Amino acid sequence: MQKDSFNIVLCGMGFMGTMHAQIYSRIPETRITAVVDTNPDGAATRLKELGLEVPVFATLQDALATVPSDVVDICVPTDQHEAFVREAAEAGKDIFCEKPITLTTDSAQRILQAVKAVHFQVGQCMRFWPQYEALQEIIASGKAGRLLSLSLQRRAGRTSHSVGDWLNKAERSHGAALDLHIHDTDYVLSLFGTPQAVTSVGTREHSGLNHIFTTYHYDNGPAVVAEGGWNYPAQWGFQMAFQAVFENGTVEFDSTATPSLTGTFGHEPKGEISFKKSVADSSSVQIGNLSDLGGYFSELRYFVDCLKTGKHPEIATGAQAAESLRVVEHEIQSADTRRTVNIPSL
Ligand SMILES: NC(=O)c1ccc[n+]([C@@H]2O[C@H](COP(=O)([O-])OP(=O)(O)OC[C@H]3O[C@@H](n4cnc5c(N)ncnc54)[C@H](O)[C@@H]3O)[C@@H](O)[C@H]2O)c1
């Protein structure tokens, strides 16, 4: 039976849960019926700041037993993802789970088994981020010729926002290599598939591999490299960027620049590239130095559209997220051993 409105139980009302709450308030077919958070006072304060009146529960079990629910949206720390996904799936709820899907490939396989009967999408939002979609379209169109190389960067100041400082605990987040850099790994996979091998170097600290540089090896494909790290000075801010060099042009993105997306084609001077903005662009919401809800809005809009039509999401699926996690695990192994690591085909 197709539905056109959805009750959401939002788990984890921290940085990302607050973002999702703001997005659902811009998606008319959704209503948050409960928040689940082990810090109910903090969650209640954030809900009040957003002008939302929603009951807060300490456990998912209590929320599901008390309020109407169709969807469980999981924004708790990554080491809690598997437990929340399995509980929600056992209750027959459709699930949106933040990235990374979980901490290990074994755990990811258990998740994929658990969600077979429900709709499931993972917050690998670069697949929905407007400037990254624009690059994908330019590659596919061939208008600048063959892509020769792609270099991606994701850099941030030292993070201190997470509740209980879980992001800085290696066993809970697996460091920037998994938590931050997986965005670029996932985007690379969305463009070119799984590489044959990876060569990585990085900086390991007590809180994990917090800066990583990876070369993705594609036989007969473009040269692809990515840098991801959150060990810049705390006040440094955040930047995501890429540079794509084609036979007949370049496309460059820099989240700290205006305009953010530029191109140099043929003999024309460098100019701004227009791209499809997310529906929520006119909002005043600020995410760091990003001025709109970008892929964060579009991924949830897509998820709700899938629910409305009864289709399973085909973008940012559980299997795709699990594969990105598997590749990052090989990158971490490569950085720790300082050797190129082959990635077996599945
Ligand atoms: N897509 C993105 O770009 C993006 C950005 C940031 C975070 N994330 C992901 O979102 C998830 C949450 O990250 P965050 O930055 O919002 O963390 P956070 O620390 O800001 O928030 C986590 C929230 O979960 C609550 N919580 C912790 N354990 C709980 C439990 N067992 N049950 C219920 N509530 C619990 C905390 O009290 C807190 O309110 C992580 O998986 C992270 O990787 C994704």
PDB file of C-alpha atoms in Angstrom, residues 59 133 226 259 298 301:
ATOM      1  CA  THR A  59      15.312   4.288  24.117  1.00  0.00           C
ATOM      2  CA  GLU A 133      26.265  15.912  -9.270  1.00  0.00           C
ATOM      3  CA  ALA A 226      41.870  12.156  -2.338  1.00  0.00           C
ATOM      4  CA  PRO A 259      31.596  31.140  -6.972  1.00  0.00           C
ATOM      5  CA  SER A 298      18.204  16.266  -1.445  1.00  0.00           C
ATOM      6  CA  ARG A 301      13.795  14.352  -0.190  1.00  0.00           C
TER       7      ARG A 301
END
